[in-house]
XYZ file of C-alpha atoms in Angstrom:
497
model
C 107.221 144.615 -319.529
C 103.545 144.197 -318.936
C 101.765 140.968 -318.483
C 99.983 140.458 -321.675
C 95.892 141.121 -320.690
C 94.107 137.985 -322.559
C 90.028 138.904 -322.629
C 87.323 136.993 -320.979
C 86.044 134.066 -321.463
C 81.616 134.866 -321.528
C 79.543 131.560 -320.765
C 76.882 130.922 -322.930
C 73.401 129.478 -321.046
C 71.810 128.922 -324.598
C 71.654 125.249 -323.912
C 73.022 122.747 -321.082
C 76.693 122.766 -322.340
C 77.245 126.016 -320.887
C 80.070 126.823 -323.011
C 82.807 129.301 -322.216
C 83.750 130.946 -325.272
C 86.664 133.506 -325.882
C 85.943 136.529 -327.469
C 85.835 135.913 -331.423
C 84.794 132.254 -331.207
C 81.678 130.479 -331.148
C 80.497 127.513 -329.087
C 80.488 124.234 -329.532
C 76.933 124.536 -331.767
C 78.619 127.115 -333.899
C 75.583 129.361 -333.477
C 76.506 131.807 -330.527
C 79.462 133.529 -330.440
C 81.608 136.340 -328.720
C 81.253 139.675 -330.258
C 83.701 141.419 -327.821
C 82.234 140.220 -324.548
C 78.627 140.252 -325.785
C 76.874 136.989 -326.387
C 75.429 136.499 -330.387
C 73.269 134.957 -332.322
C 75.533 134.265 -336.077
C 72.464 133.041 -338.150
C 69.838 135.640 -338.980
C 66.340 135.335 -337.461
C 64.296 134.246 -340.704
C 61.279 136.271 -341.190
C 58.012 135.258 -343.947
C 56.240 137.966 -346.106
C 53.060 136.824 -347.725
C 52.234 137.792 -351.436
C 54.251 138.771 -354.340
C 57.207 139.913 -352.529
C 60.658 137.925 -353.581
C 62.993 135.877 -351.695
C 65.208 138.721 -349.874
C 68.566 137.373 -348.880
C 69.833 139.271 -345.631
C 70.632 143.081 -346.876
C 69.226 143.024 -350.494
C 67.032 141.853 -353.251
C 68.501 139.248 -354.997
C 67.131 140.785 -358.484
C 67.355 143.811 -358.119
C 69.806 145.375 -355.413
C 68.134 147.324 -353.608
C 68.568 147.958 -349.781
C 65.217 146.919 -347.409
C 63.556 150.234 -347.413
C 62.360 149.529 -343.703
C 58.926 148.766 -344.466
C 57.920 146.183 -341.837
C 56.108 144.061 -344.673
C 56.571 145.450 -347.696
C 52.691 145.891 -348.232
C 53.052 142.341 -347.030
C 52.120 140.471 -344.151
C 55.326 139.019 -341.750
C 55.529 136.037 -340.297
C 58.410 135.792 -337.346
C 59.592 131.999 -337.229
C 62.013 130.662 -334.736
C 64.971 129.858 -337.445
C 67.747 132.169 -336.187
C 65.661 133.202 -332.698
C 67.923 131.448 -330.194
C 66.187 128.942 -327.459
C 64.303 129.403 -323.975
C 67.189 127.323 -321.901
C 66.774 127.491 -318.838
C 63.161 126.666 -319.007
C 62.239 129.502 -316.912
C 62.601 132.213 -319.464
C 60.017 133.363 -321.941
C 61.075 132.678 -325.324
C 63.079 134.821 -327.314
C 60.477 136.700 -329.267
C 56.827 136.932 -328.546
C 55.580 139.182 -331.313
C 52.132 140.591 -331.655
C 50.485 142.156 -334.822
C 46.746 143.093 -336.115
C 46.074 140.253 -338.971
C 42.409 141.233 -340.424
C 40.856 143.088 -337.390
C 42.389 140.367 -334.884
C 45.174 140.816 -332.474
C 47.448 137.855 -332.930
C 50.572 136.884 -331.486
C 53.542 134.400 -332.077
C 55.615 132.755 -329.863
C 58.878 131.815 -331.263
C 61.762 129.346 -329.797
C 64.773 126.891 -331.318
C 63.928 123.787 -329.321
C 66.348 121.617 -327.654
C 64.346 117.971 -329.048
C 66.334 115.318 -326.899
C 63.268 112.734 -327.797
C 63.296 113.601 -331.729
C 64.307 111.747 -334.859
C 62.795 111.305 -338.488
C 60.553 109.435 -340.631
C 62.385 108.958 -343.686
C 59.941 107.600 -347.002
C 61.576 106.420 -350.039
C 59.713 106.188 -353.356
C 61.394 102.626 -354.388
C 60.605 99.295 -355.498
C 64.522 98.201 -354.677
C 64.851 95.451 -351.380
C 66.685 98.085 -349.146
C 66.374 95.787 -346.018
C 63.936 93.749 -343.896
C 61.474 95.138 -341.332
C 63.470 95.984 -338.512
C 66.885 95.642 -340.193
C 69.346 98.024 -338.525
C 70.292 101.164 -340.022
C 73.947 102.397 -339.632
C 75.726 105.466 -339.827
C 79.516 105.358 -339.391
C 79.596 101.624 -338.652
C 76.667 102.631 -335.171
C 73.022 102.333 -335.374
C 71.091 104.940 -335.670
C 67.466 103.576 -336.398
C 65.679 100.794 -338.357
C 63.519 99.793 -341.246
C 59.906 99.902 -340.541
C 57.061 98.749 -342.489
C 57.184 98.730 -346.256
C 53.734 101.634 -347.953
C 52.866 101.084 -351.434
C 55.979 101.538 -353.618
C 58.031 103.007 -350.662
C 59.975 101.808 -348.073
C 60.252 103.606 -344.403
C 63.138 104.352 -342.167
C 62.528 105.301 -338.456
C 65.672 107.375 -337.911
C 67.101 109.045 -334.355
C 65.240 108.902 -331.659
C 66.278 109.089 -327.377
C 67.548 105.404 -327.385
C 70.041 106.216 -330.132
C 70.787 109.922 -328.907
C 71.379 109.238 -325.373
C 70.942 105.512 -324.527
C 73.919 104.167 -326.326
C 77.606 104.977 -326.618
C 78.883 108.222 -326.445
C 79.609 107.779 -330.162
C 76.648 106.465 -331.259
C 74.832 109.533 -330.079
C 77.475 112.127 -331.222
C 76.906 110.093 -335.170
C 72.827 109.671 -334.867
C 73.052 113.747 -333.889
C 75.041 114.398 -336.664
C 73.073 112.349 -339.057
C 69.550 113.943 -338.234
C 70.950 117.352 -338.242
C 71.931 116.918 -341.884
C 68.816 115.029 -342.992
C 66.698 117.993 -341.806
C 68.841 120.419 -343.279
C 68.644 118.655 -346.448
C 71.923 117.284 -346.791
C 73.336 113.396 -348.371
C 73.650 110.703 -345.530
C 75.209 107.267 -346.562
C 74.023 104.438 -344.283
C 73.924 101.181 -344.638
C 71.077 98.263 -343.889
C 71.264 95.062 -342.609
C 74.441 92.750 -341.266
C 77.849 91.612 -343.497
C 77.334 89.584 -346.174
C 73.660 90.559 -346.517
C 73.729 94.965 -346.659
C 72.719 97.659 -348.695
C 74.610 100.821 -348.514
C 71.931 103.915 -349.405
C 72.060 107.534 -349.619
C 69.610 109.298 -348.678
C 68.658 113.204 -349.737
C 65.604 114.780 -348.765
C 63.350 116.157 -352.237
C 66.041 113.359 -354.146
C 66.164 110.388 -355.383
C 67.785 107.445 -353.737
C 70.543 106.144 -354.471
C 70.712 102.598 -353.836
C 74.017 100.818 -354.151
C 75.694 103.336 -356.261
C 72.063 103.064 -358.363
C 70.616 106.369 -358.447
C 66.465 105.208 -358.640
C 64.435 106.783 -361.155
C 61.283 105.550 -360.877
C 58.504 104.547 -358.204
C 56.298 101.910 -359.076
C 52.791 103.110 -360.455
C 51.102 100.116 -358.376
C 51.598 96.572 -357.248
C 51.814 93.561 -359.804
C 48.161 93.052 -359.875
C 47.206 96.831 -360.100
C 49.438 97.108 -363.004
C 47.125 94.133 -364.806
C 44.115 96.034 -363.988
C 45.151 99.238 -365.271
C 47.198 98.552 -368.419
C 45.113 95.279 -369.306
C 43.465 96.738 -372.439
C 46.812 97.853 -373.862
C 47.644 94.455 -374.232
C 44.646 93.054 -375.763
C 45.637 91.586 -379.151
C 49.266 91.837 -379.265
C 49.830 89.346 -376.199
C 47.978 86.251 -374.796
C 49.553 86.291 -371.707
C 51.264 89.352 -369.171
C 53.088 88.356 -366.258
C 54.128 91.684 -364.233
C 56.970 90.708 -362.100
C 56.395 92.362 -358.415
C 57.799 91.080 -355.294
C 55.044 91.613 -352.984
C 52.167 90.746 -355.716
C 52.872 89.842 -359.239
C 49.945 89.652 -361.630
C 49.116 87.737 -364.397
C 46.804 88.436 -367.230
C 44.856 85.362 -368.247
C 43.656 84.510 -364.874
C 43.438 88.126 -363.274
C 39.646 89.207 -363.018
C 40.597 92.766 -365.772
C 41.601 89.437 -368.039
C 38.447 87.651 -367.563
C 36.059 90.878 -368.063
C 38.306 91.219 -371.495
C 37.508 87.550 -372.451
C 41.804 86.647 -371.876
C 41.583 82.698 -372.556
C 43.158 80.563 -370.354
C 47.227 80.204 -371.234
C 48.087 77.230 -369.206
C 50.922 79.561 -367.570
C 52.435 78.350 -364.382
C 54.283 80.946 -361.615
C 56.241 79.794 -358.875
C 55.070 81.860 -355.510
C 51.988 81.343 -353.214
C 48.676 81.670 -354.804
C 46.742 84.423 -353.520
C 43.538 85.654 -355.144
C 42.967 84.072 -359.342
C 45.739 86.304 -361.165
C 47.820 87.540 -357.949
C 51.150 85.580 -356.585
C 53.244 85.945 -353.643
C 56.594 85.430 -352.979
C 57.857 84.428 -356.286
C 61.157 85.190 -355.404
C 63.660 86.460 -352.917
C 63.862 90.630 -352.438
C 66.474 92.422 -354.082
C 67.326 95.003 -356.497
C 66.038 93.524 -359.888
C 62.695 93.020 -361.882
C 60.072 94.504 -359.184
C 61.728 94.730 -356.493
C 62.638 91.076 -356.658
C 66.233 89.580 -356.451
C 65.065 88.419 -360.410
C 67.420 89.422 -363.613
C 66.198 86.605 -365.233
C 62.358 87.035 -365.626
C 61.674 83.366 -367.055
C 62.734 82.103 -363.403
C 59.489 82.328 -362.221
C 57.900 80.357 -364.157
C 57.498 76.628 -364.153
C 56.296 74.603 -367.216
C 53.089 75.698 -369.085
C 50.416 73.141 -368.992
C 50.527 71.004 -371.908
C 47.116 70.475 -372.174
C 46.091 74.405 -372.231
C 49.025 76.188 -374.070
C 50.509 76.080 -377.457
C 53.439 76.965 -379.589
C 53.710 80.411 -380.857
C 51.548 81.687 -377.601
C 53.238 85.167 -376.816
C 54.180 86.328 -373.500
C 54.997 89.620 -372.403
C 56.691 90.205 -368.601
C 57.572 93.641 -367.353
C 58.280 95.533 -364.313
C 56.028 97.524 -362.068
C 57.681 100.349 -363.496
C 58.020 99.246 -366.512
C 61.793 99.922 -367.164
C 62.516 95.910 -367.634
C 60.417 94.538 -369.758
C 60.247 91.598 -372.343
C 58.695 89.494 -375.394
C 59.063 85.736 -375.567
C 57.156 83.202 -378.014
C 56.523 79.257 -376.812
C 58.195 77.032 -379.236
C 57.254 73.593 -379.865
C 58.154 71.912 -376.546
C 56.422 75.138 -375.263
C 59.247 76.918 -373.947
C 59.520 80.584 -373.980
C 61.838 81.739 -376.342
C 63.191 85.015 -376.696
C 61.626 87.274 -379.487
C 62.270 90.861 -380.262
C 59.621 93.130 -378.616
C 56.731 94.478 -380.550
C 55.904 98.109 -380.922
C 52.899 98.285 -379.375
C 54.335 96.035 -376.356
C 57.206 98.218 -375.905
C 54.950 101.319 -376.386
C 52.638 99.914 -373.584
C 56.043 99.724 -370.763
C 56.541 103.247 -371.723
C 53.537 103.933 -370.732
C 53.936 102.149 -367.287
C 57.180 104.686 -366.775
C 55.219 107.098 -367.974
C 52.504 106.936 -364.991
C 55.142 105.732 -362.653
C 56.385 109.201 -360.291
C 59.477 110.282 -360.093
C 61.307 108.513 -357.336
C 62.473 110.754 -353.985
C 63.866 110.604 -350.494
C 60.976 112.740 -348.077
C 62.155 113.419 -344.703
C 59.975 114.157 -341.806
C 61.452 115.865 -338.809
C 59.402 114.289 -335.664
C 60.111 115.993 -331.799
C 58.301 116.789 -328.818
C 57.867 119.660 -327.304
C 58.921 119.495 -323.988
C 59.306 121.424 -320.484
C 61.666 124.072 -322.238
C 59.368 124.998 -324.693
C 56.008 125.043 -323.257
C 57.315 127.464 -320.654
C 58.542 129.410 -322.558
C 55.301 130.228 -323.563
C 53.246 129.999 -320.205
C 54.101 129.764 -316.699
C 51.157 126.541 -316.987
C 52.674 124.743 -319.635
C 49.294 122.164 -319.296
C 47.487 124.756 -320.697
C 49.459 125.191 -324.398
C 48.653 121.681 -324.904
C 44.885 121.936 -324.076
C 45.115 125.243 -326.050
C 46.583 123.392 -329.125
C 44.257 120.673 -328.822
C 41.271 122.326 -328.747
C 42.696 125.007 -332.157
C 42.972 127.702 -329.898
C 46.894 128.103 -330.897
C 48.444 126.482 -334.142
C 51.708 125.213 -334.197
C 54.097 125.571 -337.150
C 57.785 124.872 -337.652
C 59.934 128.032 -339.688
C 56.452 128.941 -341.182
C 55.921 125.464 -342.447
C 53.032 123.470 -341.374
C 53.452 120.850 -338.704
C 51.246 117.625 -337.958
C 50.267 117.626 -334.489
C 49.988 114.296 -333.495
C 46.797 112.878 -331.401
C 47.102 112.000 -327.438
C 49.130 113.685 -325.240
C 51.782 115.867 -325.469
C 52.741 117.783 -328.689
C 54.432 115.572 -330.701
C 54.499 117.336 -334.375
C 55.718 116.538 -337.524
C 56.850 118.721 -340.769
C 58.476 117.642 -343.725
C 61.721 119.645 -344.055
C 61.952 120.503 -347.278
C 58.934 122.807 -347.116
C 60.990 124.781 -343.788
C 63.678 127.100 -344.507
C 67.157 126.100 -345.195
C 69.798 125.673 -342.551
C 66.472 125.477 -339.529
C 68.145 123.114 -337.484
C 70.774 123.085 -335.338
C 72.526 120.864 -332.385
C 73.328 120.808 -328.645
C 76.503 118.104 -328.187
C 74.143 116.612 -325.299
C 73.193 115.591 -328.374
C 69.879 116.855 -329.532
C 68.477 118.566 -332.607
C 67.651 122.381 -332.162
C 64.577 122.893 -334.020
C 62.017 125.973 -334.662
C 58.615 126.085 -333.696
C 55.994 128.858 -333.174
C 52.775 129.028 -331.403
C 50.324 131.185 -332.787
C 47.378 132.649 -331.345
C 44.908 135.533 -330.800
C 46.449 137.979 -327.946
C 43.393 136.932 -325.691
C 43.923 133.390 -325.940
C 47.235 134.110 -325.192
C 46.340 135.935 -321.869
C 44.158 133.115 -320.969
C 46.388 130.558 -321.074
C 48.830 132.509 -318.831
C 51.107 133.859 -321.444
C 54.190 135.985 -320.639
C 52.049 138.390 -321.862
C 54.267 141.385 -320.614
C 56.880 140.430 -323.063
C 54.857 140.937 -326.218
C 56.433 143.322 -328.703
C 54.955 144.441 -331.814
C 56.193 143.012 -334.710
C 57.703 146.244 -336.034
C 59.981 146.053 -333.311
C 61.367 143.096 -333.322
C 62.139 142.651 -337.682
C 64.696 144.530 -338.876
C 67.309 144.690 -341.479
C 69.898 142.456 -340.661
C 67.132 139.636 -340.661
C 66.672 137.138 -343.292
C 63.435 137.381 -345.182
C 61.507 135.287 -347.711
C 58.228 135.538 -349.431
C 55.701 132.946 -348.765
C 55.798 130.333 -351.217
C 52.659 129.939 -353.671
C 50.267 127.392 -351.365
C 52.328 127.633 -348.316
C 49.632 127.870 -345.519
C 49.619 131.120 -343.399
C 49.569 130.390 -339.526
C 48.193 133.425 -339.317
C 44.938 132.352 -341.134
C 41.502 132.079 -339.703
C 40.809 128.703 -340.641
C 43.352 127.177 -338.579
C 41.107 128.252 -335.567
C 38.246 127.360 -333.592
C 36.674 130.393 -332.927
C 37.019 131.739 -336.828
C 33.899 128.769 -337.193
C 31.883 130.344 -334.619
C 32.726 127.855 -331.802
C 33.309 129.462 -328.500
C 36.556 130.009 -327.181
């Protein structure tokens, strides 16, 4: 009887884990495995076609079934991202596809990597008027923090998610949890977190291009502007049919009769009375606590913020209309003889103007912004001078796009970029258990620029050579930029470069 021969374990260098992986199984990303002693990619590298040509899933058109015919582009232009191209680690190597091609009498050429983005996170914006937390109110994942509230834009709140602290500067589990909750963010996947301590939290979930859902509350609607805004706009739909609008809001609520869009319209004084801080004539702050009621305000009860009417200005019968900044609470009251407001069924033409509120309020969605920079890995994996990619991308010598989508680069040092993740394609990211995100990007530039800035300019390939069947293509969607295009380039406006 023979010893029974068990095969090889092959190490995978891919990222700093250095897995050893038996044949048939994949590392500990799940995206390199052992194909009988040979190291593999498992997802396809994605490749864009600009024009007409339709979404092609691996092997065959979706439509109609037929095979690629093996023309490069179809009578299209491809683009080569990095979803599915594998990553530079160690940061000596060039990266795995530098692919050159002829686009309009120019030699370009694309540099394509997964990134390992230890220092990355995202920028989460949520179209809501619901109290989700206070500025800097932890965020947690799992019962560990993986980020904070940040400042509140107009009708959204923001989340600063991820980040080096949480990845690496923490427990062991409260970077394995803050790994796994970016990963699905960016690849547009549910996360349920939940803001702020005991006794005083929201729980959220939170789906990039969805709505929120906000204590088991799926939101429908961001506001169309702040309290006061709302006066100014809808102001002449309530001429006649009320003497006095309050719109509930908790960062400005705005009332009619003493808002300037009332005194243009001739609004006569009402004698109201809100509880809040004064601001500006017609504009009120803090008229009550944040929460998840009338405007964003902890208020089911809309008549709580008011104190008496002035019995020297108002008068029974005066009718009052209060609604939301998104007009899906509204209501109708009439003073009675001790001037109290008294409950009255709505009006047509009252209710009619709320719908029309909704009806210029957005729908309300989760956008998620993937934010990383590119570090040592990266860069030289594109030159042997790293210094010189940023000072290229700087100055527009070489744009800088993430699967095909568009990135912000930010200002300063560095390349920091940004891309919102539902315009990449799906499944882009991946993830070292360092932890850190694995992210495309791809540097694009003319061939001589490339040179220049001390490319690995002996490992160009044409792009003919590198696409081929077994790769995942999609057509360019209708407005998607082109990295390829001239107008993301200095020289293409005459300036020297």
């Amino acid at each position: 009887m023979t010893d029974r021969i068990r095969p090889e374990k092959i190490r995978c260098d891919a990222c700093p884990v250095l897995c050893y992986i038996a044949d048939g199984k994949s590392g500990a990303c799940d995206r390199y495995a052992n194909h009988g002693g040979e190291l593999v990619r498992l997802d396809a590298l994605t490749v864009i076609e600009s024009g007409s040509t339709r979404v092609v899933p691996f092997l065959k058109d979706a439509q109609t079934g037929d095979d690629w015919d093996g023309n490069i582009v179809q009578q299209n232009r491809a683009f080569v991202t990095a979803v599915g191209a594998g990553t530079t680690y160690p940061d000596y190597k060039p990266a795995p596809f530098i692919v050159s091609q002829e686009v309009e009498g120019v030699d370009m050429v694309t540099v394509v990597t997964e990134g390992i983005f230890s220092y990355c996170g995202v920028k989460v914006k949520i179209d809501t008027d619901r109290h989700i937390g206070h500025e800097r109110d932890v965020v947690r994942v799992d019962g560990e923090p993986i980020g904070h509230v940040m400042t509140s834009e107009y009708g959204s709140k923001m989340l600063s998610l991820g980040g080096v602290e949480h990845l690496t500067g923490g427990s062991k589990k409260e970077g394995r949890v803050t790994c796994d909750a970016l990963l699905r963010l960016c690849n547009c996947e549910a996360v349920e977190m939940v803001i702020g301590e005991p006794g005083h939290e929201t729980t959220l979930i939170v789906q990039a291009g969805r709505a929120p859902i906000i204590n088991g509350v799926e939101e429908k609607l961001m506001r169309v502007g702040c309290g006061s805004a709302a006066i100014g706009m809808f102001a002449k739909q309530w001429l006649g049919h009320a003497d006095d609008v309050v719109v509930v809001d908790d960062h400005i609520t705005g009332v009619l009769s003493e808002h300037q869009a009332g005194k243009m319209l001739d609004v006569p004084p009402t004698g109201i009375r809100i509880k809040g801080r004064r601001s500006t004539p017609g504009r009120y702050f803090q008229v009550a606590d944040p929460g998840t009621g009338w405007g964003g305000t902890d208020v089911e009860d809309p008549l709580v913020i008011l104190d008496k009417f002035k019995p020297d200005v108002a008068w029974p019968g005066l009718r009052l209309m209060m609604v939301s900044t998104t007009g899906e609470q509204f209501a109708y009251y009439e003073l009675d003889a001790d001037l109290v407001p008294q409950p009255v069924p709505v009006p047509e033409k009252l209710r009619a103007s709320a719908e029309l509120i909704a009806e210029n309020c957005e729908p309300s969605v989760c956008s998620v912004l993937f934010m990383g920079g590119a570090g040592g890995s990266l860069r030289a994996g594109v030159t042997e001078n790293p210094v010189r990619l940023t000072k290229s991308v700087k100055s527009s010598l070489t744009h800088v796009s993430c699967g095909g989508a568009a990135a912000y680069v930010w200002p300063g040092g560095g390349i920091t970029v940004m891309v919102d993740v539902t315009e990449m394609p799906s499944n882009s990211f991946g993830y070292v258990p360092t932890p850190a995100l694995v992210a495309p990007i791809e540097f694009t530039m003319r061939v001589s620029d490339y040179g220049t800035l001390g490319g690995h300019v002996s490992e160009i390939k044409p792009v003919a050579q590198v696409v081929s069947e077994r790769d995942r293509k999609l057509a360019r969607r209708e407005k998607q930029p082109d990295p390829n295009a001239r107008e993301n380039y200095r020289w293409s406006r005459g300036d020297a470069g």
